[in-house]
mmCIF file of C-alpha atoms in Angstrom:
data_model
loop_
_atom_site.group_PDB
_atom_site.id
_atom_site.type_symbol
_atom_site.label_atom_id
_atom_site.label_comp_id
_atom_site.label_asym_id
_atom_site.label_seq_id
_atom_site.Cartn_x
_atom_site.Cartn_y
_atom_site.Cartn_z
ATOM 1 C CA UNK A 15 -24.316 84.894 -45.122
ATOM 2 C CA UNK A 16 -27.898 85.143 -43.680
ATOM 3 C CA UNK A 17 -29.402 88.416 -43.992
ATOM 4 C CA UNK A 18 -31.806 89.581 -41.340
ATOM 5 C CA UNK A 19 -34.908 91.718 -41.566
ATOM 6 C CA UNK A 20 -32.678 94.479 -40.219
ATOM 7 C CA UNK A 21 -30.073 93.905 -42.829
ATOM 8 C CA UNK A 22 -32.863 94.069 -45.644
ATOM 9 C CA UNK A 23 -34.262 97.247 -44.177
ATOM 10 C CA UNK A 24 -30.718 98.748 -44.146
ATOM 11 C CA UNK A 25 -30.141 97.803 -47.830
ATOM 12 C CA UNK A 26 -33.071 99.825 -49.188
ATOM 13 C CA UNK A 27 -36.463 98.779 -47.671
ATOM 14 C CA UNK A 28 -36.531 101.872 -45.532
ATOM 15 C CA UNK A 29 -38.054 103.728 -48.511
ATOM 16 C CA UNK A 30 -41.360 102.122 -47.925
ATOM 17 C CA UNK A 31 -41.367 103.764 -44.399
ATOM 18 C CA UNK A 32 -40.963 107.449 -45.543
ATOM 19 C CA UNK A 33 -43.664 109.744 -44.415
ATOM 20 C CA UNK A 34 -44.775 107.377 -41.709
ATOM 21 C CA UNK A 35 -44.733 108.042 -37.925
ATOM 22 C CA UNK A 36 -42.703 105.092 -36.646
ATOM 23 C CA UNK A 37 -42.340 103.561 -33.272
ATOM 24 C CA UNK A 38 -39.585 100.962 -32.597
ATOM 25 C CA UNK A 39 -39.499 97.913 -30.264
ATOM 26 C CA UNK A 40 -35.822 96.913 -29.841
ATOM 27 C CA UNK A 41 -32.852 96.194 -27.625
ATOM 28 C CA UNK A 42 -29.044 96.356 -27.975
ATOM 29 C CA UNK A 43 -28.922 93.367 -30.033
ATOM 30 C CA UNK A 44 -31.179 94.822 -32.803
ATOM 31 C CA UNK A 45 -28.249 95.399 -35.034
ATOM 32 C CA UNK A 46 -27.358 94.671 -38.575
ATOM 33 C CA UNK A 47 -24.605 92.385 -39.736
ATOM 34 C CA UNK A 48 -22.364 95.484 -39.788
ATOM 35 C CA UNK A 49 -23.319 96.000 -36.118
ATOM 36 C CA UNK A 50 -25.425 99.255 -36.720
ATOM 37 C CA UNK A 51 -28.333 99.598 -34.553
ATOM 38 C CA UNK A 52 -31.711 99.602 -36.191
ATOM 39 C CA UNK A 53 -32.682 102.901 -34.529
ATOM 40 C CA UNK A 54 -29.630 104.578 -36.225
ATOM 41 C CA UNK A 55 -30.565 102.887 -39.560
ATOM 42 C CA UNK A 56 -33.918 104.320 -39.397
ATOM 43 C CA UNK A 57 -32.822 107.832 -38.416
ATOM 44 C CA UNK A 58 -29.955 107.986 -40.916
ATOM 45 C CA UNK A 59 -32.405 107.064 -43.658
ATOM 46 C CA UNK A 60 -34.663 110.017 -42.766
ATOM 47 C CA UNK A 61 -37.446 107.843 -41.262
ATOM 48 C CA UNK A 62 -39.619 109.627 -38.591
ATOM 49 C CA UNK A 63 -38.825 107.676 -35.478
ATOM 50 C CA UNK A 64 -41.145 109.147 -32.853
ATOM 51 C CA UNK A 65 -40.929 106.649 -29.933
ATOM 52 C CA UNK A 66 -38.798 103.777 -28.808
ATOM 53 C CA UNK A 67 -39.810 100.801 -26.525
ATOM 54 C CA UNK A 68 -37.702 98.357 -24.707
ATOM 55 C CA UNK A 69 -38.231 94.983 -23.392
ATOM 56 C CA UNK A 70 -36.953 93.237 -20.196
ATOM 57 C CA UNK A 71 -33.413 94.076 -19.462
ATOM 58 C CA UNK A 72 -33.925 97.594 -21.128
ATOM 59 C CA UNK A 73 -33.418 99.284 -24.430
ATOM 60 C CA UNK A 74 -29.767 99.756 -23.299
ATOM 61 C CA UNK A 75 -29.605 96.077 -21.769
ATOM 62 C CA UNK A 76 -28.349 97.529 -18.531
ATOM 63 C CA UNK A 77 -30.744 95.716 -16.073
ATOM 64 C CA UNK A 78 -29.397 92.296 -15.111
ATOM 65 C CA UNK A 79 -32.015 89.704 -13.998
ATOM 66 C CA UNK A 80 -35.578 88.811 -13.628
ATOM 67 C CA UNK A 81 -37.852 91.325 -11.949
ATOM 68 C CA UNK A 82 -35.516 94.211 -12.201
ATOM 69 C CA UNK A 83 -37.772 96.787 -13.675
ATOM 70 C CA UNK A 84 -36.737 99.884 -15.574
ATOM 71 C CA UNK A 85 -38.384 103.217 -16.264
ATOM 72 C CA UNK A 86 -38.650 105.221 -19.392
ATOM 73 C CA UNK A 87 -36.478 108.302 -20.335
ATOM 74 C CA UNK A 88 -35.575 110.561 -23.164
ATOM 75 C CA UNK A 89 -32.729 109.082 -25.260
ATOM 76 C CA UNK A 90 -29.678 111.248 -24.746
ATOM 77 C CA UNK A 91 -28.522 111.306 -28.318
ATOM 78 C CA UNK A 92 -31.765 110.984 -30.416
ATOM 79 C CA UNK A 93 -33.986 113.001 -28.147
ATOM 80 C CA UNK A 94 -36.750 110.383 -28.563
ATOM 81 C CA UNK A 95 -38.891 109.106 -25.622
ATOM 82 C CA UNK A 96 -37.891 105.557 -24.629
ATOM 83 C CA UNK A 97 -40.739 103.671 -23.062
ATOM 84 C CA UNK A 98 -40.368 100.756 -20.614
ATOM 85 C CA UNK A 99 -42.421 97.373 -21.291
ATOM 86 C CA UNK A 100 -40.826 95.810 -18.253
ATOM 87 C CA UNK A 101 -41.924 97.998 -15.407
ATOM 88 C CA UNK A 102 -45.515 99.237 -14.183
ATOM 89 C CA UNK A 103 -46.836 97.724 -17.258
ATOM 90 C CA UNK A 104 -45.754 95.213 -19.913
ATOM 91 C CA UNK A 105 -47.716 96.896 -22.599
ATOM 92 C CA UNK A 106 -47.717 100.429 -23.955
ATOM 93 C CA UNK A 107 -49.412 102.894 -21.627
ATOM 94 C CA UNK A 108 -52.352 104.985 -22.897
ATOM 95 C CA UNK A 109 -51.014 107.665 -25.208
ATOM 96 C CA UNK A 110 -47.639 106.005 -25.909
ATOM 97 C CA UNK A 111 -48.813 105.094 -29.435
ATOM 98 C CA UNK A 112 -50.796 108.291 -29.970
ATOM 99 C CA UNK A 113 -50.007 109.446 -33.675
ATOM 100 C CA UNK A 114 -48.049 106.253 -34.433
ATOM 101 C CA UNK A 115 -48.782 104.865 -37.871
ATOM 102 C CA UNK A 116 -46.495 101.784 -37.595
ATOM 103 C CA UNK A 117 -44.563 99.803 -35.032
ATOM 104 C CA UNK A 118 -41.311 98.318 -36.150
ATOM 105 C CA UNK A 119 -40.330 95.229 -34.023
ATOM 106 C CA UNK A 120 -36.669 94.001 -34.193
ATOM 107 C CA UNK A 121 -35.976 91.722 -31.195
ATOM 108 C CA UNK A 122 -33.783 88.680 -30.931
ATOM 109 C CA UNK A 123 -34.999 85.402 -29.569
ATOM 110 C CA UNK A 124 -33.217 82.361 -28.541
ATOM 111 C CA UNK A 125 -35.761 79.632 -29.323
ATOM 112 C CA UNK A 126 -37.220 79.073 -25.919
ATOM 113 C CA UNK A 127 -40.761 79.729 -24.753
ATOM 114 C CA UNK A 128 -39.503 81.005 -21.338
ATOM 115 C CA UNK A 129 -37.533 83.948 -23.060
ATOM 116 C CA UNK A 130 -39.792 86.970 -22.591
ATOM 117 C CA UNK A 131 -39.180 88.991 -25.759
ATOM 118 C CA UNK A 132 -41.784 87.130 -27.927
ATOM 119 C CA UNK A 133 -44.471 87.970 -25.226
ATOM 120 C CA UNK A 134 -43.479 91.632 -25.157
ATOM 121 C CA UNK A 135 -43.803 91.843 -28.879
ATOM 122 C CA UNK A 136 -47.165 90.000 -28.762
ATOM 123 C CA UNK A 137 -48.539 92.381 -26.171
ATOM 124 C CA UNK A 138 -47.360 95.268 -28.444
ATOM 125 C CA UNK A 139 -49.231 93.584 -31.402
ATOM 126 C CA UNK A 140 -52.488 93.236 -29.347
ATOM 127 C CA UNK A 141 -52.313 96.999 -28.545
ATOM 128 C CA UNK A 142 -51.586 97.976 -32.080
ATOM 129 C CA UNK A 143 -54.421 95.739 -33.167
ATOM 130 C CA UNK A 144 -56.720 97.436 -30.890
ATOM 131 C CA UNK A 145 -55.601 100.830 -32.165
ATOM 132 C CA UNK A 146 -55.393 100.014 -35.818
ATOM 133 C CA UNK A 147 -51.607 100.547 -35.916
ATOM 134 C CA UNK A 148 -49.609 98.557 -38.448
ATOM 135 C CA UNK A 149 -46.807 96.280 -37.399
ATOM 136 C CA UNK A 150 -43.566 95.466 -39.214
ATOM 137 C CA UNK A 151 -41.462 92.587 -37.907
ATOM 138 C CA UNK A 152 -37.823 92.411 -38.765
ATOM 139 C CA UNK A 153 -37.249 88.714 -38.558
ATOM 140 C CA UNK A 154 -34.013 87.122 -37.025
ATOM 141 C CA UNK A 155 -32.842 83.462 -36.878
ATOM 142 C CA UNK A 156 -33.757 80.957 -34.157
ATOM 143 C CA UNK A 157 -30.179 80.691 -32.896
ATOM 144 C CA UNK A 158 -30.544 77.033 -31.876
ATOM 145 C CA UNK A 159 -32.044 75.972 -35.080
ATOM 146 C CA UNK A 160 -35.723 75.451 -36.297
ATOM 147 C CA UNK A 161 -35.905 71.715 -36.764
ATOM 148 C CA UNK A 162 -36.143 70.375 -33.292
ATOM 149 C CA UNK A 163 -38.851 71.100 -30.834
ATOM 150 C CA UNK A 164 -38.774 69.816 -27.208
ATOM 151 C CA UNK A 165 -40.907 69.621 -23.953
ATOM 152 C CA UNK A 166 -44.459 69.848 -22.978
ATOM 153 C CA UNK A 167 -46.763 72.299 -24.498
ATOM 154 C CA UNK A 168 -47.754 75.005 -22.084
ATOM 155 C CA UNK A 169 -51.130 74.670 -20.503
ATOM 156 C CA UNK A 170 -53.363 77.707 -20.852
ATOM 157 C CA UNK A 171 -54.127 77.779 -17.020
ATOM 158 C CA UNK A 172 -50.375 78.424 -16.591
ATOM 159 C CA UNK A 173 -49.882 81.358 -19.045
ATOM 160 C CA UNK A 174 -47.668 83.992 -17.692
ATOM 161 C CA UNK A 175 -45.119 86.524 -18.905
ATOM 162 C CA UNK A 176 -42.792 83.531 -19.516
ATOM 163 C CA UNK A 177 -45.374 81.941 -21.790
ATOM 164 C CA UNK A 178 -48.702 83.332 -23.212
ATOM 165 C CA UNK A 179 -49.368 80.584 -25.867
ATOM 166 C CA UNK A 180 -49.260 76.915 -26.229
ATOM 167 C CA UNK A 181 -45.668 76.420 -27.212
ATOM 168 C CA UNK A 182 -43.249 73.715 -26.177
ATOM 169 C CA UNK A 183 -40.184 74.806 -24.242
ATOM 170 C CA UNK A 184 -38.069 74.647 -27.274
ATOM 171 C CA UNK A 185 -40.241 75.902 -30.128
ATOM 172 C CA UNK A 186 -37.970 75.809 -33.203
ATOM 173 C CA UNK A 187 -39.540 79.097 -34.557
ATOM 174 C CA UNK A 188 -38.051 82.348 -35.715
ATOM 175 C CA UNK A 189 -39.577 85.369 -33.752
ATOM 176 C CA UNK A 190 -41.419 86.300 -36.919
ATOM 177 C CA UNK A 191 -42.939 82.841 -37.319
ATOM 178 C CA UNK A 192 -43.914 82.644 -33.757
ATOM 179 C CA UNK A 193 -45.635 85.976 -33.857
ATOM 180 C CA UNK A 194 -47.318 85.348 -37.174
ATOM 181 C CA UNK A 195 -48.721 81.944 -35.877
ATOM 182 C CA UNK A 196 -49.804 83.274 -32.500
ATOM 183 C CA UNK A 197 -51.305 86.575 -34.109
ATOM 184 C CA UNK A 198 -53.212 84.389 -36.788
ATOM 185 C CA UNK A 199 -54.603 82.096 -34.162
ATOM 186 C CA UNK A 200 -55.916 85.174 -32.091
ATOM 187 C CA UNK A 201 -57.217 87.095 -35.122
ATOM 188 C CA UNK A 202 -54.574 89.744 -34.871
ATOM 189 C CA UNK A 203 -52.744 89.172 -38.120
ATOM 190 C CA UNK A 204 -54.410 91.723 -40.456
ATOM 191 C CA UNK A 205 -52.116 94.573 -39.785
ATOM 192 C CA UNK A 206 -48.788 92.457 -39.488
ATOM 193 C CA UNK A 207 -46.003 92.118 -41.989
ATOM 194 C CA UNK A 208 -42.672 90.285 -41.724
ATOM 195 C CA UNK A 209 -39.551 91.164 -43.570
ATOM 196 C CA UNK A 210 -38.188 87.536 -43.822
ATOM 197 C CA UNK A 211 -34.757 86.375 -43.432
ATOM 198 C CA UNK A 212 -32.732 85.601 -46.592
ATOM 199 C CA UNK A 213 -30.673 82.341 -46.842
ATOM 200 C CA UNK A 214 -31.680 80.878 -43.372
ATOM 201 C CA UNK A 215 -32.319 77.224 -43.259
ATOM 202 C CA UNK A 216 -34.175 75.381 -40.406
ATOM 203 C CA UNK A 217 -31.169 73.272 -39.602
ATOM 204 C CA UNK A 218 -28.769 76.290 -39.211
ATOM 205 C CA UNK A 219 -27.468 77.223 -35.834
ATOM 206 C CA UNK A 220 -26.352 80.790 -35.234
ATOM 207 C CA UNK A 221 -22.703 80.046 -35.907
ATOM 208 C CA UNK A 222 -23.516 79.004 -39.286
ATOM 209 C CA UNK A 223 -25.191 82.153 -40.326
ATOM 210 C CA UNK A 224 -22.115 84.305 -40.680
ATOM 211 C CA UNK A 225 -23.835 86.870 -38.308
ATOM 212 C CA UNK A 226 -22.049 88.352 -35.267
ATOM 213 C CA UNK A 227 -23.343 87.151 -31.915
ATOM 214 C CA UNK A 228 -24.497 90.152 -29.845
ATOM 215 C CA UNK A 229 -25.730 89.371 -26.375
ATOM 216 C CA UNK A 230 -29.650 89.255 -26.741
ATOM 217 C CA UNK A 231 -29.709 89.664 -22.748
ATOM 218 C CA UNK A 232 -27.098 90.040 -20.033
ATOM 219 C CA UNK A 233 -27.073 86.423 -19.156
ATOM 220 C CA UNK A 234 -26.998 85.093 -22.640
ATOM 221 C CA UNK A 235 -23.204 85.595 -23.368
ATOM 222 C CA UNK A 236 -22.849 82.902 -26.014
ATOM 223 C CA UNK A 237 -24.544 80.573 -28.442
ATOM 224 C CA UNK A 238 -23.519 77.635 -26.094
ATOM 225 C CA UNK A 239 -25.548 79.348 -23.275
ATOM 226 C CA UNK A 240 -28.551 79.542 -25.685
ATOM 227 C CA UNK A 241 -28.409 75.857 -26.691
ATOM 228 C CA UNK A 242 -28.759 74.740 -22.941
ATOM 229 C CA UNK A 243 -31.062 77.501 -21.843
ATOM 230 C CA UNK A 244 -34.489 75.920 -22.894
ATOM 231 C CA UNK A 245 -33.937 73.215 -20.097
ATOM 232 C CA UNK A 246 -31.598 74.833 -17.727
ATOM 233 C CA UNK A 247 -33.920 77.693 -17.119
ATOM 234 C CA UNK A 248 -35.852 75.268 -15.065
ATOM 235 C CA UNK A 249 -33.422 75.778 -12.306
ATOM 236 C CA UNK A 250 -34.966 79.245 -11.810
ATOM 237 C CA UNK A 251 -37.749 77.491 -10.091
ATOM 238 C CA UNK A 252 -35.399 75.744 -7.475
ATOM 239 C CA UNK A 253 -32.923 76.634 -4.897
ATOM 240 C CA UNK A 254 -30.080 75.488 -7.224
ATOM 241 C CA UNK A 255 -27.963 78.170 -8.648
ATOM 242 C CA UNK A 256 -28.321 78.301 -12.430
ATOM 243 C CA UNK A 257 -25.081 80.047 -12.752
ATOM 244 C CA UNK A 258 -26.205 83.604 -12.540
ATOM 245 C CA UNK A 259 -23.483 85.776 -11.215
ATOM 246 C CA UNK A 260 -20.805 83.601 -13.038
ATOM 247 C CA UNK A 261 -19.462 84.027 -16.543
ATOM 248 C CA UNK A 262 -21.256 80.943 -17.987
ATOM 249 C CA UNK A 263 -24.933 81.157 -16.715
ATOM 250 C CA UNK A 264 -27.086 78.109 -17.346
ATOM 251 C CA UNK A 265 -23.978 76.134 -18.198
ATOM 252 C CA UNK A 266 -22.757 76.047 -14.722
ATOM 253 C CA UNK A 267 -24.992 74.963 -11.874
ATOM 254 C CA UNK A 268 -24.648 74.110 -8.248
ATOM 255 C CA UNK A 269 -25.198 74.915 -4.560
ATOM 256 C CA UNK A 270 -23.261 74.949 -1.374
ATOM 257 C CA UNK A 271 -25.022 71.744 -0.196
ATOM 258 C CA UNK A 272 -24.211 69.757 -3.371
ATOM 259 C CA UNK A 273 -21.383 67.202 -3.386
ATOM 260 C CA UNK A 274 -19.954 67.334 -6.955
ATOM 261 C CA UNK A 275 -18.321 63.877 -6.814
ATOM 262 C CA UNK A 276 -21.665 62.234 -5.821
ATOM 263 C CA UNK A 277 -23.607 64.083 -8.339
ATOM 264 C CA UNK A 278 -21.280 63.394 -11.275
ATOM 265 C CA UNK A 279 -21.186 59.684 -10.299
ATOM 266 C CA UNK A 280 -25.029 59.493 -10.380
ATOM 267 C CA UNK A 281 -25.123 61.339 -13.695
ATOM 268 C CA UNK A 282 -22.716 58.980 -15.203
ATOM 269 C CA UNK A 283 -24.735 55.979 -14.298
ATOM 270 C CA UNK A 284 -27.753 57.407 -16.380
ATOM 271 C CA UNK A 285 -27.826 57.869 -20.034
ATOM 272 C CA UNK A 286 -27.307 61.337 -21.443
ATOM 273 C CA UNK A 287 -26.947 61.800 -25.188
ATOM 274 C CA UNK A 288 -24.910 64.671 -26.589
ATOM 275 C CA UNK A 289 -23.641 66.040 -23.387
ATOM 276 C CA UNK A 290 -20.957 65.625 -20.844
ATOM 277 C CA UNK A 291 -20.584 66.772 -17.322
ATOM 278 C CA UNK A 292 -17.638 68.185 -15.539
ATOM 279 C CA UNK A 293 -17.455 68.801 -11.727
ATOM 280 C CA UNK A 294 -16.496 72.201 -10.617
ATOM 281 C CA UNK A 295 -16.606 74.789 -7.709
ATOM 282 C CA UNK A 296 -17.693 78.314 -8.141
ATOM 283 C CA UNK A 297 -18.715 81.372 -6.070
ATOM 284 C CA UNK A 298 -21.516 83.481 -7.715
ATOM 285 C CA UNK A 299 -20.804 87.291 -7.705
ATOM 286 C CA UNK A 300 -24.567 87.871 -7.279
ATOM 287 C CA UNK A 301 -27.951 86.169 -7.221
ATOM 288 C CA UNK A 302 -28.470 82.861 -5.555
ATOM 289 C CA UNK A 303 -25.634 81.990 -2.971
ATOM 290 C CA UNK A 304 -23.645 85.194 -3.865
ATOM 291 C CA UNK A 305 -20.084 85.013 -2.349
ATOM 292 C CA UNK A 306 -20.667 81.386 -1.157
ATOM 293 C CA UNK A 307 -18.662 78.499 -2.463
ATOM 294 C CA UNK A 308 -20.826 76.136 -4.510
ATOM 295 C CA UNK A 309 -20.170 72.580 -5.889
ATOM 296 C CA UNK A 310 -21.797 71.633 -9.065
ATOM 297 C CA UNK A 311 -21.212 70.762 -12.730
ATOM 298 C CA UNK A 312 -20.705 72.393 -16.062
ATOM 299 C CA UNK A 313 -22.545 71.041 -19.107
ATOM 300 C CA UNK A 314 -20.436 70.543 -22.178
ATOM 301 C CA UNK A 315 -22.591 69.809 -25.360
ATOM 302 C CA UNK A 316 -20.965 67.191 -27.322
ATOM 303 C CA UNK A 317 -23.450 66.712 -30.096
ATOM 304 C CA UNK A 318 -26.021 69.407 -30.867
ATOM 305 C CA UNK A 319 -28.091 66.969 -32.908
ATOM 306 C CA UNK A 320 -28.522 64.481 -29.894
ATOM 307 C CA UNK A 321 -28.623 66.932 -27.029
ATOM 308 C CA UNK A 322 -32.049 67.622 -25.651
ATOM 309 C CA UNK A 323 -31.782 70.412 -23.039
ATOM 310 C CA UNK A 324 -35.319 70.137 -21.379
ATOM 311 C CA UNK A 325 -34.980 66.294 -20.739
ATOM 312 C CA UNK A 326 -31.381 66.786 -19.527
ATOM 313 C CA UNK A 327 -32.465 69.477 -17.104
ATOM 314 C CA UNK A 328 -35.295 67.252 -15.875
ATOM 315 C CA UNK A 329 -33.056 64.388 -15.211
ATOM 316 C CA UNK A 330 -30.562 66.787 -13.593
ATOM 317 C CA UNK A 331 -33.059 68.115 -11.205
ATOM 318 C CA UNK A 332 -34.455 64.736 -10.434
ATOM 319 C CA UNK A 333 -30.880 63.423 -9.561
ATOM 320 C CA UNK A 334 -30.237 66.250 -7.282
ATOM 321 C CA UNK A 335 -33.575 65.927 -5.591
ATOM 322 C CA UNK A 336 -32.947 62.172 -4.998
ATOM 323 C CA UNK A 337 -29.235 62.702 -3.639
ATOM 324 C CA UNK A 338 -29.906 65.863 -1.582
ATOM 325 C CA UNK A 339 -33.442 65.926 -0.790
ATOM 326 C CA UNK A 340 -32.946 67.217 2.686
ATOM 327 C CA UNK A 341 -31.671 70.550 1.041
ATOM 328 C CA UNK A 342 -33.324 70.710 -2.309
ATOM 329 C CA UNK A 343 -36.336 72.915 -2.700
ATOM 330 C CA UNK A 344 -38.878 74.298 -5.117
ATOM 331 C CA UNK A 345 -38.954 78.071 -4.974
ATOM 332 C CA UNK A 346 -42.277 79.707 -4.055
ATOM 333 C CA UNK A 347 -44.215 82.448 -5.786
ATOM 334 C CA UNK A 348 -43.957 85.097 -7.054
ATOM 335 C CA UNK A 349 -42.118 84.682 -10.300
ATOM 336 C CA UNK A 350 -42.435 87.017 -13.348
ATOM 337 C CA UNK A 351 -45.562 88.618 -12.199
ATOM 338 C CA UNK A 352 -47.388 85.523 -11.169
ATOM 339 C CA UNK A 353 -48.277 85.289 -7.528
ATOM 340 C CA UNK A 354 -50.284 82.078 -7.555
ATOM 341 C CA UNK A 355 -48.409 79.277 -9.331
ATOM 342 C CA UNK A 356 -45.153 77.520 -8.460
ATOM 343 C CA UNK A 357 -42.307 79.183 -10.552
ATOM 344 C CA UNK A 358 -41.155 75.874 -11.963
ATOM 345 C CA UNK A 359 -44.706 75.000 -13.060
ATOM 346 C CA UNK A 360 -44.790 78.215 -14.996
ATOM 347 C CA UNK A 361 -41.427 77.565 -16.508
ATOM 348 C CA UNK A 362 -42.047 73.906 -17.368
ATOM 349 C CA UNK A 363 -45.666 74.377 -18.744
ATOM 350 C CA UNK A 364 -47.508 72.712 -15.881
ATOM 351 C CA UNK A 365 -47.202 70.837 -12.624
ATOM 352 C CA UNK A 366 -46.223 67.379 -14.152
ATOM 353 C CA UNK A 367 -42.527 67.672 -13.979
ATOM 354 C CA UNK A 368 -42.584 68.956 -10.291
ATOM 355 C CA UNK A 369 -45.073 66.188 -9.309
ATOM 356 C CA UNK A 370 -43.016 63.430 -11.056
ATOM 357 C CA UNK A 371 -39.944 64.436 -9.202
ATOM 358 C CA UNK A 372 -41.593 64.760 -5.837
ATOM 359 C CA UNK A 373 -43.419 61.381 -6.350
ATOM 360 C CA UNK A 374 -40.263 59.754 -7.691
ATOM 361 C CA UNK A 375 -42.235 58.540 -10.790
ATOM 362 C CA UNK A 376 -40.676 56.944 -13.789
ATOM 363 C CA UNK A 377 -39.291 59.813 -15.882
ATOM 364 C CA UNK A 378 -39.796 57.793 -19.137
ATOM 365 C CA UNK A 379 -43.564 57.966 -18.701
ATOM 366 C CA UNK A 380 -43.164 61.755 -18.511
ATOM 367 C CA UNK A 381 -40.908 61.932 -21.491
ATOM 368 C CA UNK A 382 -43.384 59.849 -23.591
ATOM 369 C CA UNK A 383 -46.134 62.369 -22.881
ATOM 370 C CA UNK A 384 -43.740 65.206 -24.060
ATOM 371 C CA UNK A 385 -43.212 63.221 -27.295
ATOM 372 C CA UNK A 386 -46.949 63.466 -27.864
ATOM 373 C CA UNK A 387 -46.984 67.177 -27.268
ATOM 374 C CA UNK A 388 -43.943 67.633 -29.559
ATOM 375 C CA UNK A 389 -45.374 65.792 -32.556
ATOM 376 C CA UNK A 390 -48.726 67.696 -32.194
ATOM 377 C CA UNK A 391 -46.901 70.951 -32.169
ATOM 378 C CA UNK A 392 -44.751 70.057 -35.153
ATOM 379 C CA UNK A 393 -47.935 69.427 -37.150
ATOM 380 C CA UNK A 394 -49.692 72.538 -35.846
ATOM 381 C CA UNK A 395 -46.893 74.976 -36.634
ATOM 382 C CA UNK A 396 -46.450 73.652 -40.237
ATOM 383 C CA UNK A 397 -48.727 76.075 -42.018
ATOM 384 C CA UNK A 398 -46.932 79.099 -40.436
ATOM 385 C CA UNK A 399 -43.361 78.202 -41.266
ATOM 386 C CA UNK A 400 -41.645 80.790 -43.457
ATOM 387 C CA UNK A 401 -38.502 78.722 -44.101
ATOM 388 C CA UNK A 402 -37.546 75.416 -45.146
#
């Protein structure tokens, strides 16, 4: 079994924290392999836990979707202040870290640049660096493996809360590796330590770790969801339902104006490695088209090794745009605290995908440019890898 940083802390590394004033950045998935939450581990080991911070979706994981903010409170059991990093501010407010010696970060990630927890952690590290507070990162696996990277590298002018560094859409890094790399490149790494994973290899998916899957966010119910997410999150920038409001978000997509049979026929004429499509109808309970009957498809990954979620999503959106262009739309700002850029441009890393689809360009030219980005990033990340 893979041992997470949280497991190693629970097995005896707490001793090094005694006598320190600790703050914790975590969420409901910040648990050991025995499903004990890291906050409880710290407190039961006599560690002085003085403050708790939570990311998007809350420390309790009770806020559903994007842009649903939450406010801080006093923890009803621990009596410790819980501060929101997804509300009026996305970084600690003045005074929140007063008297704190060290911030322990234990957050899951799913291997996608658009997932906000890395950026919440980075903003915490930046504030800790400014104040001279140490940071201890409890590492966790990249659940979709660390060997493959995919998609264009984010352009700096499109930085936002769903991307604050030049990463591809699927980055193939653990959260510890990503934060070490970004912090080093920004001159923030002096006060940062990582409790590394034990027995994790880059080719391991989460179901090969022996660890229990705990929802890292409300719309990430399964590993299968995480596998498709780095590409299917692009649909958040369109008027196509990405399946929020169903039990299989990002695996199920559709809209009332889509004809499943036509869509499936067109997809079958194009080449898609590692994935099969099944037509279906669904009515989202909330979010886009809530309560309305939608037609669409469900993605079934048949080969994790061959499946490329970002390219698959790009072709899927292009196909829907070509078939149902009178109804298909790109959503307008704002999106995740950005009021100026098109949401899909923020999600994809720049305007190239949107422009290629609108201009009906050859998608293979776009894919070739992504391959260059992918190769460059694989080389750039090499010195920061903690695992083989």
